[in-house]
């Protein structure tokens, strides 16, 4: 196990009706002027917007709003938000929605006090030094952004999808009411589950040895999601199953599962090229990339894949041929994705082979850097994985 520091300071307010406390939570942060930030309208359609506004008014909170965040959020709206916040003296941002809204809010938060262009943070030209605080009412368990230090944005100029991470970007609080997720369409539900599972697996497949405790946490998180996703597909308003998935989604990405170990993240880097160009759901892209990545790299540490197969998927250990066990675990994962309605090939996503080279090139900055840690991958490796995912 590696040395580590762990601080995940986001206050979690979990349970039924908790969105009605959002005004009080913001009040505790001593905010004077709030930007209410949201997406394409689901919060208005399902009544959440009215409850949030009522709670803000009840706590005498002065606010303005900016909606219209698209899935795979765009830097152009962030720039608009930064201008608005500066003009109106906003000192707190409330994100009501999923990962896209939260990431857009975090970007506005770091953009306001910065003199240059916010995209500088996403290219690595600048590091965030300060931010306007962000609070969250979460409506979809998926990205884990509600307690993560990251934000992922897409720049329409070239369709680059890039991330920035800084500890100051973790939200002050996250309100998690599983009831808010009853309205999720099945496809969004499973895309979210795929992202949660990917966040765990990126950490699970590590080059770090002797990490049994966090391995076991990862396995439990995966098993919880695998068990409860079919339940919510069958019963969308099953509170307990929605609650299990929602809490698993936060824990999957608040860095508890990274303690003492190095993550991989190649599948995420590869997927961001797919959703950056083709605007598909991030979780759908991951369901396509992850099994292909696994088949490409498993020989680096076959026993880890055997462990994954036996402990997560209850595959019988084949003592004479452990390789078969390792491969059976990957097949089980793919079968699960298929059964719950996720795509498992680029073709399923409507993507052909004509831009694979471009994606591999962008992902590795023209083959000048590698991605991943379980196995370091150059441009040709990424291209091979994308071809396997076709
Ligand atoms: O925009 P609205 O109308 O609200 O609809 C959204 C959107 O169309 C809808 N939705 C959300 N909650 C709903 C709902 N529909 C009905 N009922 C509800 N309760 O779902 C759609 C997808 O929303 P989005 O926010 O895009 O989903 P998600 O949470 O999966 O976020 C995806 C983004 O997060 C990034 C991804 O790359 C992607 O851009 N990620 C962010 C990370 C981070 N900041 O730590 C890490 C992740 O690995 C990921 O990269
Ligand atoms: Zn993700």
PDB file of N, CA and C in Angstrom, residues 170-246:
ATOM      1  N   UNK A 170     -13.909  20.518  -4.803  1.00  0.00           N
ATOM      2  CA  UNK A 170     -14.936  19.619  -4.235  1.00  0.00           C
ATOM      3  C   UNK A 170     -16.095  20.465  -3.703  1.00  0.00           C
ATOM      4  N   UNK A 171     -17.333  20.071  -4.019  1.00  0.00           N
ATOM      5  CA  UNK A 171     -18.475  20.848  -3.526  1.00  0.00           C
ATOM      6  C   UNK A 171     -18.525  20.919  -2.003  1.00  0.00           C
ATOM      7  N   UNK A 172     -19.125  22.030  -1.513  1.00  0.00           N
ATOM      8  CA  UNK A 172     -19.281  22.223  -0.068  1.00  0.00           C
ATOM      9  C   UNK A 172     -20.257  21.204   0.512  1.00  0.00           C
ATOM     10  N   UNK A 173     -21.377  21.017  -0.209  1.00  0.00           N
ATOM     11  CA  UNK A 173     -22.343  20.019   0.236  1.00  0.00           C
ATOM     12  C   UNK A 173     -22.979  19.365  -0.991  1.00  0.00           C
ATOM     13  N   UNK A 174     -23.497  18.159  -0.773  1.00  0.00           N
ATOM     14  CA  UNK A 174     -24.250  17.482  -1.831  1.00  0.00           C
ATOM     15  C   UNK A 174     -25.498  16.883  -1.212  1.00  0.00           C
ATOM     16  N   UNK A 175     -26.640  17.286  -1.750  1.00  0.00           N
ATOM     17  CA  UNK A 175     -27.918  16.767  -1.278  1.00  0.00           C
ATOM     18  C   UNK A 175     -28.301  15.592  -2.176  1.00  0.00           C
ATOM     19  N   UNK A 176     -28.469  14.434  -1.557  1.00  0.00           N
ATOM     20  CA  UNK A 176     -28.738  13.205  -2.311  1.00  0.00           C
ATOM     21  C   UNK A 176     -30.078  12.628  -1.860  1.00  0.00           C
ATOM     22  N   UNK A 177     -31.109  12.855  -2.657  1.00  0.00           N
ATOM     23  CA  UNK A 177     -32.404  12.246  -2.368  1.00  0.00           C
ATOM     24  C   UNK A 177     -32.695  11.211  -3.451  1.00  0.00           C
ATOM     25  N   UNK A 178     -32.655   9.926  -3.116  1.00  0.00           N
ATOM     26  CA  UNK A 178     -32.879   8.892  -4.129  1.00  0.00           C
ATOM     27  C   UNK A 178     -34.226   9.012  -4.838  1.00  0.00           C
ATOM     28  N   UNK A 179     -35.213   9.631  -4.186  1.00  0.00           N
ATOM     29  CA  UNK A 179     -36.529   9.812  -4.831  1.00  0.00           C
ATOM     30  C   UNK A 179     -36.412  10.630  -6.116  1.00  0.00           C
ATOM     31  N   UNK A 180     -35.424  11.537  -6.153  1.00  0.00           N
ATOM     32  CA  UNK A 180     -35.262  12.393  -7.335  1.00  0.00           C
ATOM     33  C   UNK A 180     -34.829  11.586  -8.552  1.00  0.00           C
ATOM     34  N   UNK A 181     -34.377  10.351  -8.318  1.00  0.00           N
ATOM     35  CA  UNK A 181     -33.878   9.551  -9.445  1.00  0.00           C
ATOM     36  C   UNK A 181     -34.949   8.602  -9.998  1.00  0.00           C
ATOM     37  N   UNK A 182     -36.151   8.619  -9.402  1.00  0.00           N
ATOM     38  CA  UNK A 182     -37.237   7.753  -9.904  1.00  0.00           C
ATOM     39  C   UNK A 182     -37.590   8.070 -11.359  1.00  0.00           C
ATOM     40  N   UNK A 183     -37.382   9.335 -11.747  1.00  0.00           N
ATOM     41  CA  UNK A 183     -37.813   9.770 -13.087  1.00  0.00           C
ATOM     42  C   UNK A 183     -36.766   9.497 -14.169  1.00  0.00           C
ATOM     43  N   UNK A 184     -35.641   8.946 -13.779  1.00  0.00           N
ATOM     44  CA  UNK A 184     -34.602   8.693 -14.780  1.00  0.00           C
ATOM     45  C   UNK A 184     -35.073   7.658 -15.799  1.00  0.00           C
ATOM     46  N   UNK A 185     -34.931   7.948 -17.090  1.00  0.00           N
ATOM     47  CA  UNK A 185     -35.240   6.926 -18.089  1.00  0.00           C
ATOM     48  C   UNK A 185     -34.264   5.751 -17.931  1.00  0.00           C
ATOM     49  N   UNK A 186     -34.688   4.530 -18.348  1.00  0.00           N
ATOM     50  CA  UNK A 186     -33.813   3.362 -18.169  1.00  0.00           C
ATOM     51  C   UNK A 186     -32.409   3.567 -18.744  1.00  0.00           C
ATOM     52  N   UNK A 187     -32.334   4.208 -19.904  1.00  0.00           N
ATOM     53  CA  UNK A 187     -31.017   4.362 -20.533  1.00  0.00           C
ATOM     54  C   UNK A 187     -30.095   5.242 -19.687  1.00  0.00           C
ATOM     55  N   UNK A 188     -30.636   6.327 -19.117  1.00  0.00           N
ATOM     56  CA  UNK A 188     -29.806   7.182 -18.257  1.00  0.00           C
ATOM     57  C   UNK A 188     -29.432   6.436 -16.981  1.00  0.00           C
ATOM     58  N   UNK A 189     -30.363   5.634 -16.479  1.00  0.00           N
ATOM     59  CA  UNK A 189     -30.064   4.847 -15.268  1.00  0.00           C
ATOM     60  C   UNK A 189     -28.865   3.930 -15.501  1.00  0.00           C
ATOM     61  N   UNK A 190     -28.875   3.220 -16.627  1.00  0.00           N
ATOM     62  CA  UNK A 190     -27.788   2.250 -16.851  1.00  0.00           C
ATOM     63  C   UNK A 190     -26.494   2.938 -17.279  1.00  0.00           C
ATOM     64  N   UNK A 191     -26.612   4.067 -17.977  1.00  0.00           N
ATOM     65  CA  UNK A 191     -25.383   4.819 -18.302  1.00  0.00           C
ATOM     66  C   UNK A 191     -24.731   5.291 -17.006  1.00  0.00           C
ATOM     67  N   UNK A 192     -25.551   5.731 -16.069  1.00  0.00           N
ATOM     68  CA  UNK A 192     -25.020   6.151 -14.768  1.00  0.00           C
ATOM     69  C   UNK A 192     -24.351   4.988 -14.054  1.00  0.00           C
ATOM     70  N   UNK A 193     -25.008   3.835 -14.066  1.00  0.00           N
ATOM     71  CA  UNK A 193     -24.438   2.652 -13.400  1.00  0.00           C
ATOM     72  C   UNK A 193     -23.106   2.263 -14.031  1.00  0.00           C
ATOM     73  N   UNK A 194     -23.048   2.359 -15.336  1.00  0.00           N
ATOM     74  CA  UNK A 194     -21.801   2.009 -16.036  1.00  0.00           C
ATOM     75  C   UNK A 194     -20.665   2.946 -15.609  1.00  0.00           C
ATOM     76  N   UNK A 195     -20.990   4.231 -15.443  1.00  0.00           N
ATOM     77  CA  UNK A 195     -19.952   5.190 -15.019  1.00  0.00           C
ATOM     78  C   UNK A 195     -19.498   4.877 -13.584  1.00  0.00           C
ATOM     79  N   UNK A 196     -20.464   4.571 -12.727  1.00  0.00           N
ATOM     80  CA  UNK A 196     -20.113   4.230 -11.338  1.00  0.00           C
ATOM     81  C   UNK A 196     -19.178   3.004 -11.329  1.00  0.00           C
ATOM     82  N   UNK A 197     -19.567   1.975 -12.074  1.00  0.00           N
ATOM     83  CA  UNK A 197     -18.740   0.764 -12.110  1.00  0.00           C
ATOM     84  C   UNK A 197     -17.350   1.074 -12.667  1.00  0.00           C
ATOM     85  N   UNK A 198     -17.320   1.933 -13.678  1.00  0.00           N
ATOM     86  CA  UNK A 198     -16.021   2.285 -14.273  1.00  0.00           C
ATOM     87  C   UNK A 198     -15.133   3.007 -13.269  1.00  0.00           C
ATOM     88  N   UNK A 199     -15.740   3.897 -12.461  1.00  0.00           N
ATOM     89  CA  UNK A 199     -14.918   4.614 -11.461  1.00  0.00           C
ATOM     90  C   UNK A 199     -14.303   3.631 -10.466  1.00  0.00           C
ATOM     91  N   UNK A 200     -15.042   2.584 -10.145  1.00  0.00           N
ATOM     92  CA  UNK A 200     -14.491   1.580  -9.232  1.00  0.00           C
ATOM     93  C   UNK A 200     -13.406   0.756  -9.943  1.00  0.00           C
ATOM     94  N   UNK A 201     -13.694   0.337 -11.155  1.00  0.00           N
ATOM     95  CA  UNK A 201     -12.744  -0.540 -11.859  1.00  0.00           C
ATOM     96  C   UNK A 201     -11.458   0.192 -12.235  1.00  0.00           C
ATOM     97  N   UNK A 202     -11.557   1.495 -12.511  1.00  0.00           N
ATOM     98  CA  UNK A 202     -10.333   2.269 -12.793  1.00  0.00           C
ATOM     99  C   UNK A 202      -9.387   2.214 -11.593  1.00  0.00           C
ATOM    100  N   UNK A 203      -9.972   2.131 -10.408  1.00  0.00           N
ATOM    101  CA  UNK A 203      -9.157   2.078  -9.184  1.00  0.00           C
ATOM    102  C   UNK A 203      -8.745   0.647  -8.860  1.00  0.00           C
ATOM    103  N   UNK A 204      -9.638  -0.283  -9.160  1.00  0.00           N
ATOM    104  CA  UNK A 204      -9.400  -1.695  -8.829  1.00  0.00           C
ATOM    105  C   UNK A 204      -8.194  -2.253  -9.599  1.00  0.00           C
ATOM    106  N   UNK A 205      -8.159  -1.921 -10.897  1.00  0.00           N
ATOM    107  CA  UNK A 205      -7.063  -2.461 -11.711  1.00  0.00           C
ATOM    108  C   UNK A 205      -5.862  -1.525 -11.604  1.00  0.00           C
ATOM    109  N   UNK A 206      -5.083  -1.792 -10.571  1.00  0.00           N
ATOM    110  CA  UNK A 206      -3.998  -0.910 -10.168  1.00  0.00           C
ATOM    111  C   UNK A 206      -2.669  -1.657 -10.276  1.00  0.00           C
ATOM    112  N   UNK A 207      -1.590  -0.939 -10.519  1.00  0.00           N
ATOM    113  CA  UNK A 207      -0.284  -1.597 -10.409  1.00  0.00           C
ATOM    114  C   UNK A 207       0.173  -1.744  -8.951  1.00  0.00           C
ATOM    115  N   UNK A 208      -0.529  -1.115  -7.996  1.00  0.00           N
ATOM    116  CA  UNK A 208      -0.117  -1.162  -6.582  1.00  0.00           C
ATOM    117  C   UNK A 208      -0.487  -2.520  -5.975  1.00  0.00           C
ATOM    118  N   UNK A 209       0.456  -3.102  -5.243  1.00  0.00           N
ATOM    119  CA  UNK A 209       0.201  -4.404  -4.584  1.00  0.00           C
ATOM    120  C   UNK A 209      -0.206  -4.180  -3.127  1.00  0.00           C
ATOM    121  N   UNK A 210      -0.724  -5.230  -2.510  1.00  0.00           N
ATOM    122  CA  UNK A 210      -1.111  -5.226  -1.086  1.00  0.00           C
ATOM    123  C   UNK A 210      -2.134  -4.133  -0.770  1.00  0.00           C
ATOM    124  N   UNK A 211      -3.247  -4.208  -1.440  1.00  0.00           N
ATOM    125  CA  UNK A 211      -4.330  -3.239  -1.205  1.00  0.00           C
ATOM    126  C   UNK A 211      -5.636  -4.015  -0.983  1.00  0.00           C
ATOM    127  N   UNK A 212      -5.541  -4.997  -0.095  1.00  0.00           N
ATOM    128  CA  UNK A 212      -6.682  -5.897   0.071  1.00  0.00           C
ATOM    129  C   UNK A 212      -7.932  -5.174   0.589  1.00  0.00           C
ATOM    130  N   UNK A 213      -7.727  -4.263   1.554  1.00  0.00           N
ATOM    131  CA  UNK A 213      -8.895  -3.576   2.130  1.00  0.00           C
ATOM    132  C   UNK A 213      -9.655  -2.793   1.059  1.00  0.00           C
ATOM    133  N   UNK A 214      -8.931  -1.985   0.281  1.00  0.00           N
ATOM    134  CA  UNK A 214      -9.637  -1.192  -0.743  1.00  0.00           C
ATOM    135  C   UNK A 214     -10.120  -2.079  -1.901  1.00  0.00           C
ATOM    136  N   UNK A 215      -9.419  -3.185  -2.170  1.00  0.00           N
ATOM    137  CA  UNK A 215      -9.959  -4.150  -3.146  1.00  0.00           C
ATOM    138  C   UNK A 215     -11.342  -4.614  -2.719  1.00  0.00           C
ATOM    139  N   UNK A 216     -11.439  -4.945  -1.405  1.00  0.00           N
ATOM    140  CA  UNK A 216     -12.728  -5.461  -0.905  1.00  0.00           C
ATOM    141  C   UNK A 216     -13.808  -4.388  -0.958  1.00  0.00           C
ATOM    142  N   UNK A 217     -13.424  -3.136  -0.669  1.00  0.00           N
ATOM    143  CA  UNK A 217     -14.410  -2.045  -0.779  1.00  0.00           C
ATOM    144  C   UNK A 217     -14.880  -1.909  -2.227  1.00  0.00           C
ATOM    145  N   UNK A 218     -13.937  -2.001  -3.145  1.00  0.00           N
ATOM    146  CA  UNK A 218     -14.282  -1.905  -4.574  1.00  0.00           C
ATOM    147  C   UNK A 218     -15.239  -3.034  -4.970  1.00  0.00           C
ATOM    148  N   UNK A 219     -14.910  -4.234  -4.536  1.00  0.00           N
ATOM    149  CA  UNK A 219     -15.747  -5.392  -4.901  1.00  0.00           C
ATOM    150  C   UNK A 219     -17.173  -5.225  -4.353  1.00  0.00           C
ATOM    151  N   UNK A 220     -17.281  -4.765  -3.094  1.00  0.00           N
ATOM    152  CA  UNK A 220     -18.622  -4.577  -2.511  1.00  0.00           C
ATOM    153  C   UNK A 220     -19.405  -3.517  -3.274  1.00  0.00           C
ATOM    154  N   UNK A 221     -18.710  -2.439  -3.644  1.00  0.00           N
ATOM    155  CA  UNK A 221     -19.398  -1.368  -4.374  1.00  0.00           C
ATOM    156  C   UNK A 221     -19.915  -1.895  -5.715  1.00  0.00           C
ATOM    157  N   UNK A 222     -19.061  -2.641  -6.412  1.00  0.00           N
ATOM    158  CA  UNK A 222     -19.488  -3.205  -7.703  1.00  0.00           C
ATOM    159  C   UNK A 222     -20.673  -4.146  -7.526  1.00  0.00           C
ATOM    160  N   UNK A 223     -20.578  -5.024  -6.511  1.00  0.00           N
ATOM    161  CA  UNK A 223     -21.647  -6.014  -6.316  1.00  0.00           C
ATOM    162  C   UNK A 223     -22.969  -5.332  -5.967  1.00  0.00           C
ATOM    163  N   UNK A 224     -22.886  -4.231  -5.228  1.00  0.00           N
ATOM    164  CA  UNK A 224     -24.106  -3.491  -4.864  1.00  0.00           C
ATOM    165  C   UNK A 224     -24.781  -2.931  -6.119  1.00  0.00           C
ATOM    166  N   UNK A 225     -23.979  -2.370  -7.003  1.00  0.00           N
ATOM    167  CA  UNK A 225     -24.547  -1.799  -8.232  1.00  0.00           C
ATOM    168  C   UNK A 225     -25.108  -2.917  -9.116  1.00  0.00           C
ATOM    169  N   UNK A 226     -24.343  -3.990  -9.250  1.00  0.00           N
ATOM    170  CA  UNK A 226     -24.777  -5.102 -10.115  1.00  0.00           C
ATOM    171  C   UNK A 226     -26.098  -5.697  -9.610  1.00  0.00           C
ATOM    172  N   UNK A 227     -26.246  -5.761  -8.304  1.00  0.00           N
ATOM    173  CA  UNK A 227     -27.470  -6.331  -7.725  1.00  0.00           C
ATOM    174  C   UNK A 227     -28.675  -5.398  -7.914  1.00  0.00           C
ATOM    175  N   UNK A 228     -28.456  -4.102  -7.750  1.00  0.00           N
ATOM    176  CA  UNK A 228     -29.598  -3.183  -7.681  1.00  0.00           C
ATOM    177  C   UNK A 228     -30.041  -2.586  -9.017  1.00  0.00           C
ATOM    178  N   UNK A 229     -29.166  -2.618 -10.026  1.00  0.00           N
ATOM    179  CA  UNK A 229     -29.579  -2.043 -11.313  1.00  0.00           C
ATOM    180  C   UNK A 229     -30.779  -2.799 -11.916  1.00  0.00           C
ATOM    181  N   UNK A 230     -30.750  -4.125 -11.979  1.00  0.00           N
ATOM    182  CA  UNK A 230     -31.941  -4.810 -12.519  1.00  0.00           C
ATOM    183  C   UNK A 230     -33.200  -4.513 -11.700  1.00  0.00           C
ATOM    184  N   UNK A 231     -33.041  -4.298 -10.399  1.00  0.00           N
ATOM    185  CA  UNK A 231     -34.207  -3.993  -9.560  1.00  0.00           C
ATOM    186  C   UNK A 231     -34.830  -2.665  -9.983  1.00  0.00           C
ATOM    187  N   UNK A 232     -34.010  -1.624 -10.162  1.00  0.00           N
ATOM    188  CA  UNK A 232     -34.597  -0.316 -10.507  1.00  0.00           C
ATOM    189  C   UNK A 232     -35.102  -0.277 -11.955  1.00  0.00           C
ATOM    190  N   UNK A 233     -34.531  -1.127 -12.814  1.00  0.00           N
ATOM    191  CA  UNK A 233     -35.068  -1.178 -14.187  1.00  0.00           C
ATOM    192  C   UNK A 233     -36.482  -1.757 -14.157  1.00  0.00           C
ATOM    193  N   UNK A 234     -36.679  -2.694 -13.260  1.00  0.00           N
ATOM    194  CA  UNK A 234     -37.990  -3.327 -13.110  1.00  0.00           C
ATOM    195  C   UNK A 234     -38.950  -2.451 -12.303  1.00  0.00           C
ATOM    196  N   UNK A 235     -38.403  -1.801 -11.262  1.00  0.00           N
ATOM    197  CA  UNK A 235     -39.233  -0.956 -10.375  1.00  0.00           C
ATOM    198  C   UNK A 235     -38.544   0.403 -10.217  1.00  0.00           C
ATOM    199  N   UNK A 236     -38.797   1.323 -11.150  1.00  0.00           N
ATOM    200  CA  UNK A 236     -38.069   2.605 -11.129  1.00  0.00           C
ATOM    201  C   UNK A 236     -38.243   3.382  -9.832  1.00  0.00           C
ATOM    202  N   UNK A 237     -39.344   3.145  -9.110  1.00  0.00           N
ATOM    203  CA  UNK A 237     -39.537   3.903  -7.866  1.00  0.00           C
ATOM    204  C   UNK A 237     -39.255   3.064  -6.620  1.00  0.00           C
ATOM    205  N   UNK A 238     -38.378   2.098  -6.760  1.00  0.00           N
ATOM    206  CA  UNK A 238     -37.943   1.332  -5.581  1.00  0.00           C
ATOM    207  C   UNK A 238     -36.903   2.175  -4.822  1.00  0.00           C
ATOM    208  N   UNK A 239     -37.327   2.791  -3.731  1.00  0.00           N
ATOM    209  CA  UNK A 239     -36.467   3.732  -2.997  1.00  0.00           C
ATOM    210  C   UNK A 239     -35.167   3.083  -2.530  1.00  0.00           C
ATOM    211  N   UNK A 240     -35.300   1.904  -1.938  1.00  0.00           N
ATOM    212  CA  UNK A 240     -34.106   1.292  -1.339  1.00  0.00           C
ATOM    213  C   UNK A 240     -33.055   0.948  -2.394  1.00  0.00           C
ATOM    214  N   UNK A 241     -33.510   0.422  -3.525  1.00  0.00           N
ATOM    215  CA  UNK A 241     -32.547   0.087  -4.580  1.00  0.00           C
ATOM    216  C   UNK A 241     -31.926   1.355  -5.170  1.00  0.00           C
ATOM    217  N   UNK A 242     -32.745   2.383  -5.368  1.00  0.00           N
ATOM    218  CA  UNK A 242     -32.210   3.664  -5.868  1.00  0.00           C
ATOM    219  C   UNK A 242     -31.206   4.247  -4.866  1.00  0.00           C
ATOM    220  N   UNK A 243     -31.517   4.080  -3.574  1.00  0.00           N
ATOM    221  CA  UNK A 243     -30.637   4.624  -2.530  1.00  0.00           C
ATOM    222  C   UNK A 243     -29.276   3.916  -2.546  1.00  0.00           C
ATOM    223  N   UNK A 244     -29.295   2.589  -2.707  1.00  0.00           N
ATOM    224  CA  UNK A 244     -28.028   1.838  -2.750  1.00  0.00           C
ATOM    225  C   UNK A 244     -27.151   2.345  -3.898  1.00  0.00           C
ATOM    226  N   UNK A 245     -27.779   2.529  -5.054  1.00  0.00           N
ATOM    227  CA  UNK A 245     -27.001   2.953  -6.232  1.00  0.00           C
ATOM    228  C   UNK A 245     -26.485   4.381  -6.035  1.00  0.00           C
ATOM    229  N   UNK A 246     -27.319   5.219  -5.453  1.00  0.00           N
ATOM    230  CA  UNK A 246     -26.923   6.623  -5.300  1.00  0.00           C
ATOM    231  C   UNK A 246     -25.716   6.776  -4.365  1.00  0.00           C
TER     232      UNK A 246
END
